[in-house]
Amino acid sequence: MHVTDSFVSSLQSIASHKFRSFLTLLGIMIGVASVVSIFSLVTGMKNLISSSMEQLGFDNSLVLMPSSDGQQNYFFGSIRKAKRKSRPISLHDYYALKKGTDHKYIYGMVQDWKIMNRNEKRKWVLLSATDLDYFKSKTYPLERGRFFLPFENRNSSKVCVIGSYFVEENFKNEDPLGKFITVAGMRLKVIGILAPDVLSKNGMMMNQWERRWQLKNCVFIPLNTGINYLSPDKSLQSVLIQANDSKSFGNLKDRVTQIMLGQHYMAHDFTFQDIGSEMLKMTEKVNDMMKKMNITLTSIAAVTLLVGGIGLFSTLLISINEKMTEIGVRKSLGATDWDIFTYFIIEAVTLSLAAASAGISFPVLIFYLVSKFSPLELPVVWKGIFMGIGFSLTIGFLSGLYPAFKASKIDPVRAIFYFE
C-alpha cells in the first residue's frame, strides 16, 4: 500500500467525519496555537523592552563627569552643581574625546534653571546646552524648523529649540518660529520645535515621561553658547559617550580614560556613570525572565497538546471498528501487517498535521492584522511554528502507535465476519 494512498484515504476520513474530526483535533489546534502565540508574544515583549531602552539613549553609554564632593545626577536634566576639587572638563577635553574615540553618539551637557521672561510672564525653565547628537540618541524629531547649525555653535549664537508642549503653554495661538524669548538676560531666537510624543513601531515609549517633561520645561541652546553664558569656568558638567555596540563598550571606556589622563596630565580627576553596564545587566535580567516565562507557558501548552493527543487516541480506536471490513479486505488481497500499521500511523500523523496547520494559521493571521492596523508589532517566530509542528507530529505519532499495532494484528476472516 503506497504512502500516497494512505494519505489520501486519511484526508477522505477527515472529510467524511468533519465535526468529529474538528472536536478530536481541537485540543491539538489550541495547543499549537498557544505555542506559536507564546513565542510571538514573548519575542514581541523583548523587542518592545529593547526598543524602549534604546530610546532612552543610554544603552552602551557612559557619562563622564569631573570628580566632586557632591553626587551629580545626570538623569532627566537635573545635574546638581558641586564644589570641585579638580580640573573641570573643558571644551578641549570634549573635542579630544570626539576626535579620538570610535563612538555612535557623543554630546556634552551644560544645564541650569533660569527664569524666562515673555510678555510680562515669568517662568522657570531648564536651559540646556548640548549638541545635535543629544536629539539623535533620544530620537527627538523636529515638528517644524531646524536644529543648530555648526557655525551657530562655533559663534555661540543665541538661538534655541523648544518643545511642542512649551509652545502650547507659552505661545498659545502664535507661531513661535522666528520669535524671541528672554532667558537669564539672553534674547534667544526660536529656530526649531520638537515634535510631541511619537509612538515607536511597537507602540510604546519607555522615556515618555522624560520626553514630555523636557518638551514642556526645557529650552535647548548650542553647547558653546551654554558654556559661555552658563558656565563661569567655561567647563562642561558632563559628557555622554555611546558605543556602537555592546562589544566595543569596554574598549570605549578604556579609550576615554586614556584620553582624559593625557588631557589632564595623568591626573585621574574625573569619574564615570557606567549607565551602559547597568542597562546591560537590566537587559540580561529581562531576557532571563522572558526565557523562564517562555518555558513555563510552553509547558502549559504542551499539556494542552497531550490532552489533544488523548482525544486523537480515542478517535483512532473507534476508527478501527469503522474500518474493520476495509482491514479484512486489504489483508485478504495481500496487505501485510506493516501495511495496515503504516496506514493507521499515516492517518494519525495526517490528523495531527491538519490540526497543526489550523493552529498555526489562526494566530499568524491575528498577528498580521494587529501589526498592520495598530502600532504594536507582533513578529511571527519560526521557532514557535516549528516547535508547534514538532509537538503536533510527535503527539500524532505516539497516539497512533497502539491503535495501529492493534489494527495490524486483526485476523482478516474475523474482520470480514465482524462486518457481517
XYZ file of C-alpha atoms in Angstrom:
420
model
C 0.000 0.000 0.000
C 1.538 3.320 -1.105
C 2.055 6.162 1.333
C 0.177 8.494 -1.027
C -2.876 6.221 -0.969
C -2.780 6.164 2.829
C -2.515 9.944 2.950
C -5.463 10.434 0.553
C -7.511 7.896 2.485
C -6.765 9.789 5.712
C -7.996 13.042 4.182
C -11.167 11.301 2.992
C -11.706 10.004 6.513
C -11.410 13.551 7.899
C -13.810 14.883 5.260
C -16.405 12.185 5.935
C -16.452 12.944 9.676
C -15.929 16.712 9.716
C -17.456 17.532 13.090
C -15.895 14.570 14.866
C -12.515 15.378 13.335
C -12.854 19.003 14.457
C -13.632 18.010 18.052
C -10.819 15.453 18.002
C -8.276 17.936 16.744
C -9.475 20.922 18.787
C -7.105 20.186 21.663
C -4.105 19.900 19.349
C -5.161 23.055 17.471
C -5.366 25.031 20.725
C -2.036 23.638 21.903
C -0.212 24.528 18.669
C -1.839 27.965 18.553
C -0.700 28.512 22.149
C 2.904 27.563 21.363
C 3.043 29.881 18.327
C 1.363 32.709 20.242
C 3.647 32.350 23.261
C 6.818 32.622 21.185
C 5.482 35.607 19.250
C 4.224 37.452 22.333
C 7.396 36.873 24.351
C 9.583 37.922 21.403
C 7.384 40.972 20.882
C 7.760 41.916 24.560
C 11.546 41.511 24.378
C 11.702 43.669 21.255
C 9.470 46.263 22.902
C 11.635 46.473 26.013
C 14.877 46.576 23.990
C 13.496 49.263 21.694
C 12.218 51.320 24.619
C 15.573 51.103 26.397
C 17.339 52.199 23.215
C 15.029 55.215 23.006
C 16.278 56.323 26.408
C 19.580 56.988 24.668
C 21.638 55.324 27.410
C 22.318 51.837 26.009
C 26.065 51.071 25.761
C 26.706 54.524 27.222
C 28.880 56.077 29.884
C 28.692 59.567 31.349
C 31.959 61.356 32.035
C 31.929 63.895 34.885
C 34.544 65.769 36.894
C 35.307 64.394 40.353
C 33.496 66.380 43.025
C 32.406 66.394 46.656
C 28.746 66.000 45.789
C 26.706 63.497 43.883
C 25.717 64.546 40.392
C 22.543 63.120 38.940
C 22.500 63.152 35.161
C 19.004 61.840 34.606
C 16.037 63.904 33.450
C 18.064 67.055 33.191
C 18.761 67.590 36.879
C 22.509 67.982 37.206
C 23.365 69.421 40.586
C 26.396 71.623 40.980
C 29.088 70.579 43.408
C 32.303 72.055 44.693
C 35.116 70.743 42.567
C 38.474 69.774 43.895
C 39.958 69.044 40.491
C 40.256 70.279 36.947
C 36.895 70.528 35.156
C 36.036 69.021 31.783
C 36.871 71.631 29.180
C 35.881 72.089 25.562
C 39.384 70.916 24.611
C 38.728 67.671 26.513
C 35.376 67.299 24.779
C 36.746 67.775 21.270
C 39.653 65.429 22.043
C 37.116 62.756 23.045
C 35.007 63.469 19.985
C 38.002 63.071 17.686
C 39.809 60.253 19.476
C 37.010 57.756 20.198
C 35.055 55.369 17.987
C 31.511 56.166 19.087
C 27.914 56.179 17.926
C 26.910 59.393 19.696
C 28.732 61.892 21.876
C 27.399 65.088 23.371
C 28.328 67.480 26.141
C 25.833 68.993 28.537
C 25.592 72.230 30.499
C 22.291 72.909 32.287
C 20.886 75.343 34.787
C 17.493 76.561 35.928
C 16.837 80.103 34.734
C 13.888 82.480 34.605
C 12.269 83.099 31.234
C 10.528 86.408 30.591
C 7.992 86.764 27.824
C 5.018 89.105 27.538
C 5.407 90.108 31.179
C 5.198 86.457 32.248
C 7.922 84.747 34.249
C 8.577 81.024 34.206
C 11.398 78.818 35.430
C 12.905 76.796 32.577
C 15.805 74.366 32.368
C 18.267 75.975 29.977
C 20.090 73.045 28.363
C 23.175 73.483 26.200
C 24.048 70.430 24.120
C 24.929 69.036 20.682
C 22.868 67.547 17.865
C 23.785 64.011 18.971
C 21.618 64.549 22.052
C 18.479 64.737 19.916
C 19.602 61.842 17.703
C 20.344 59.491 20.589
C 16.980 60.163 22.215
C 15.067 60.120 18.898
C 13.684 63.635 19.353
C 12.382 64.583 15.879
C 11.541 68.100 14.777
C 7.966 69.156 14.210
C 8.996 72.355 12.444
C 12.079 74.464 11.940
C 15.634 73.166 12.291
C 18.364 72.240 14.749
C 21.508 74.264 15.433
C 23.928 74.721 12.548
C 27.688 74.152 13.097
C 28.547 77.825 12.642
C 25.880 78.787 15.225
C 27.611 76.541 17.743
C 31.068 77.911 16.874
C 29.855 81.509 17.152
C 27.868 80.908 20.364
C 24.737 82.143 18.590
C 21.729 82.999 20.718
C 19.274 80.569 19.134
C 17.135 77.896 20.755
C 14.984 74.829 20.132
C 11.855 74.335 22.245
C 9.288 71.568 22.680
C 5.724 71.410 21.403
C 4.293 71.456 24.953
C 6.391 74.531 25.730
C 4.806 76.196 22.677
C 1.266 75.309 23.786
C 1.852 76.759 27.238
C 3.738 79.931 26.323
C 2.784 80.876 22.765
C -0.895 79.904 22.648
C -2.023 80.638 19.063
C 1.216 82.327 17.977
C 3.765 80.808 15.618
C 6.965 80.682 17.719
C 9.398 80.257 14.812
C 11.441 83.414 14.427
C 10.118 84.835 17.698
C 12.334 85.691 20.682
C 12.280 84.610 24.314
C 14.440 86.062 27.077
C 16.112 83.593 29.430
C 18.620 84.734 32.066
C 19.043 88.013 30.226
C 19.759 86.290 26.895
C 17.456 87.093 23.987
C 17.087 83.759 22.206
C 15.606 83.292 18.751
C 13.379 80.210 18.338
C 14.604 78.216 15.307
C 13.031 74.790 15.911
C 10.147 72.999 17.619
C 10.497 69.407 18.835
C 7.647 67.096 17.879
C 5.284 65.776 20.565
C 5.233 62.120 21.615
C 5.752 59.820 18.662
C 4.965 56.157 19.231
C 7.592 53.681 18.172
C 6.722 50.770 15.872
C 5.836 48.629 18.852
C 3.504 51.254 20.231
C 5.228 52.330 23.417
C 7.985 54.576 24.648
C 9.850 53.892 27.857
C 11.079 57.512 28.038
C 7.650 59.065 27.515
C 7.651 60.826 30.899
C 11.125 62.274 30.351
C 10.235 63.405 26.833
C 7.035 65.175 27.885
C 8.789 66.828 30.812
C 11.589 68.122 28.611
C 9.244 69.259 25.840
C 7.437 71.348 28.446
C 10.269 72.716 30.600
C 13.493 72.751 28.577
C 14.983 75.381 26.287
C 17.829 73.897 24.231
C 20.722 76.090 23.083
C 24.056 75.334 21.313
C 26.768 73.854 23.537
C 29.234 76.720 23.060
C 26.508 79.238 23.863
C 25.777 77.465 27.130
C 29.450 77.235 28.093
C 29.945 80.961 27.531
C 26.773 82.087 29.314
C 26.036 79.362 31.890
C 29.455 78.112 32.987
C 31.696 80.638 34.785
C 34.792 78.422 34.351
C 33.911 77.575 30.713
C 33.518 73.865 31.515
C 31.065 71.064 30.781
C 29.029 69.437 33.518
C 29.075 66.068 31.768
C 29.811 64.263 28.516
C 27.788 61.244 27.390
C 29.506 58.826 25.016
C 27.613 55.940 23.427
C 29.447 52.963 21.921
C 28.479 51.460 18.582
C 27.535 48.170 20.273
C 27.973 46.218 23.496
C 31.176 44.536 22.221
C 33.004 47.838 21.785
C 31.725 49.349 25.051
C 34.646 48.113 27.179
C 37.222 49.405 24.698
C 35.433 52.757 24.592
C 35.715 53.202 28.348
C 39.439 52.384 28.267
C 39.996 54.812 25.396
C 38.133 57.628 27.183
C 40.270 57.048 30.281
C 43.482 57.228 28.212
C 42.444 60.468 26.509
C 41.354 62.153 29.743
C 44.574 61.164 31.548
C 46.527 62.638 28.657
C 44.476 65.823 28.697
C 44.768 66.208 32.481
C 48.483 65.353 32.768
C 47.824 61.905 34.266
C 45.533 63.291 36.978
C 42.557 60.963 37.495
C 40.255 63.864 38.365
C 37.189 62.555 36.564
C 34.610 59.857 37.149
C 32.135 57.738 35.190
C 28.496 56.855 35.490
C 28.562 53.451 33.818
C 24.986 53.544 32.536
C 25.705 51.054 29.745
C 26.742 48.288 32.166
C 23.697 48.897 34.347
C 21.383 48.742 31.350
C 23.159 45.615 30.103
C 22.523 43.948 33.474
C 18.906 45.047 33.291
C 18.591 43.644 29.764
C 20.078 40.317 30.871
C 17.570 40.128 33.727
C 14.710 40.875 31.335
C 15.932 38.220 28.866
C 16.259 35.674 31.676
C 12.748 36.473 32.887
C 11.352 36.157 29.353
C 13.168 32.848 28.879
C 11.617 31.438 32.056
C 8.209 32.745 31.023
C 8.626 31.111 27.625
C 9.480 27.742 29.170
C 6.589 27.917 31.652
C 3.952 28.887 29.106
C 5.247 26.395 26.531
C 4.995 23.633 29.154
C 1.362 24.581 29.755
C 0.724 24.486 26.004
C 2.410 21.063 25.831
C -0.095 19.756 28.396
C -2.907 21.001 26.141
C -1.327 19.111 23.248
C -1.138 15.979 25.393
C -4.858 16.239 26.161
C -5.498 16.640 22.440
C -3.401 13.524 21.833
C -5.649 11.518 24.165
C -8.658 12.611 22.111
C -6.889 11.548 18.928
C -6.022 8.197 20.511
C -9.695 7.558 21.338
C -10.819 8.508 17.831
C -8.300 6.147 16.224
C -9.505 3.264 18.398
C -13.078 3.954 17.265
C -11.811 4.169 13.699
C -10.598 0.563 13.895
C -14.160 -0.724 14.309
C -15.398 1.517 11.493
C -12.700 0.202 9.153
C -12.856 -3.431 10.223
C -14.187 -4.583 6.835
C -11.634 -2.479 4.971
C -8.862 -4.050 7.047
C -10.153 -7.533 6.282
C -10.438 -6.842 2.532
C -6.963 -5.298 2.364
C -5.408 -8.238 4.181
C -7.256 -10.765 2.037
C -5.858 -9.018 -1.057
C -2.289 -9.311 0.244
C -1.757 -6.342 2.563
C 0.748 -7.139 5.299
C 0.564 -6.219 8.978
C 3.132 -3.498 8.266
C 0.890 -2.023 5.547
C -2.034 -1.776 7.970
C 0.212 -0.401 10.707
C 1.596 2.246 8.335
C -1.909 3.142 7.161
C -3.089 3.993 10.684
C 0.132 5.808 11.602
C -0.185 7.980 8.489
C -3.805 8.720 9.374
C -2.794 9.774 12.894
C 0.046 11.966 11.621
C -2.210 13.476 8.927
C -4.838 14.366 11.509
C -2.244 15.977 13.783
C -0.680 17.829 10.835
C -4.084 19.197 9.840
C -4.598 20.350 13.425
C -1.152 21.975 13.436
C -1.898 23.824 10.189
C -5.136 25.213 11.593
C -3.478 26.025 14.924
C -0.685 27.962 13.185
C -2.866 29.815 10.679
C -5.136 31.458 13.240
C -2.513 33.245 15.411
C -0.390 34.141 12.360
C -3.412 35.838 10.781
C -4.251 37.647 14.027
C -0.659 38.868 14.495
C -0.515 40.046 10.877
C -3.703 42.071 11.274
C -2.585 43.518 14.619
C 0.808 44.547 13.188
C -0.808 46.011 10.071
C -3.569 48.047 11.684
C -2.014 49.032 15.025
C 1.321 50.420 16.280
C 2.064 47.127 18.036
C 4.495 44.790 16.333
C 3.974 41.063 16.955
C 6.530 39.069 14.959
C 5.890 35.549 13.697
C 8.657 33.445 15.244
C 9.644 30.475 13.108
C 10.994 28.657 16.143
C 7.498 28.676 17.634
C 5.973 27.411 14.377
C 8.487 24.572 14.016
C 8.104 23.651 17.682
C 4.314 23.599 17.313
C 4.557 21.348 14.253
C 7.104 19.122 16.001
C 4.940 18.743 19.111
C 1.885 18.023 16.979
C 3.583 15.366 14.834
C 5.085 13.717 17.912
C 1.701 13.601 19.647
C 0.088 12.251 16.470
C 2.705 9.539 16.055
C 2.589 8.418 19.690
C -1.223 8.490 19.761
C -1.364 6.299 16.676
C 1.101 3.627 17.792
C -1.240 1.415 19.824
C -4.288 1.717 17.506
C -2.043 0.998 14.504
C -0.495 -2.024 16.207
C -3.925 -3.307 17.252
C -5.330 -2.884 13.739
C -2.347 -4.646 12.152
C -2.916 -7.769 14.282
C -6.604 -8.215 13.396
C -7.416 -11.517 11.701
C -8.809 -10.833 8.180
C -11.510 -13.516 8.471
C -12.659 -12.098 11.814
C -12.658 -8.623 10.320
C -14.956 -9.613 7.444
C -17.179 -11.625 9.782
C -17.385 -8.588 12.104
C -18.865 -6.618 9.212
C -21.489 -9.228 8.540
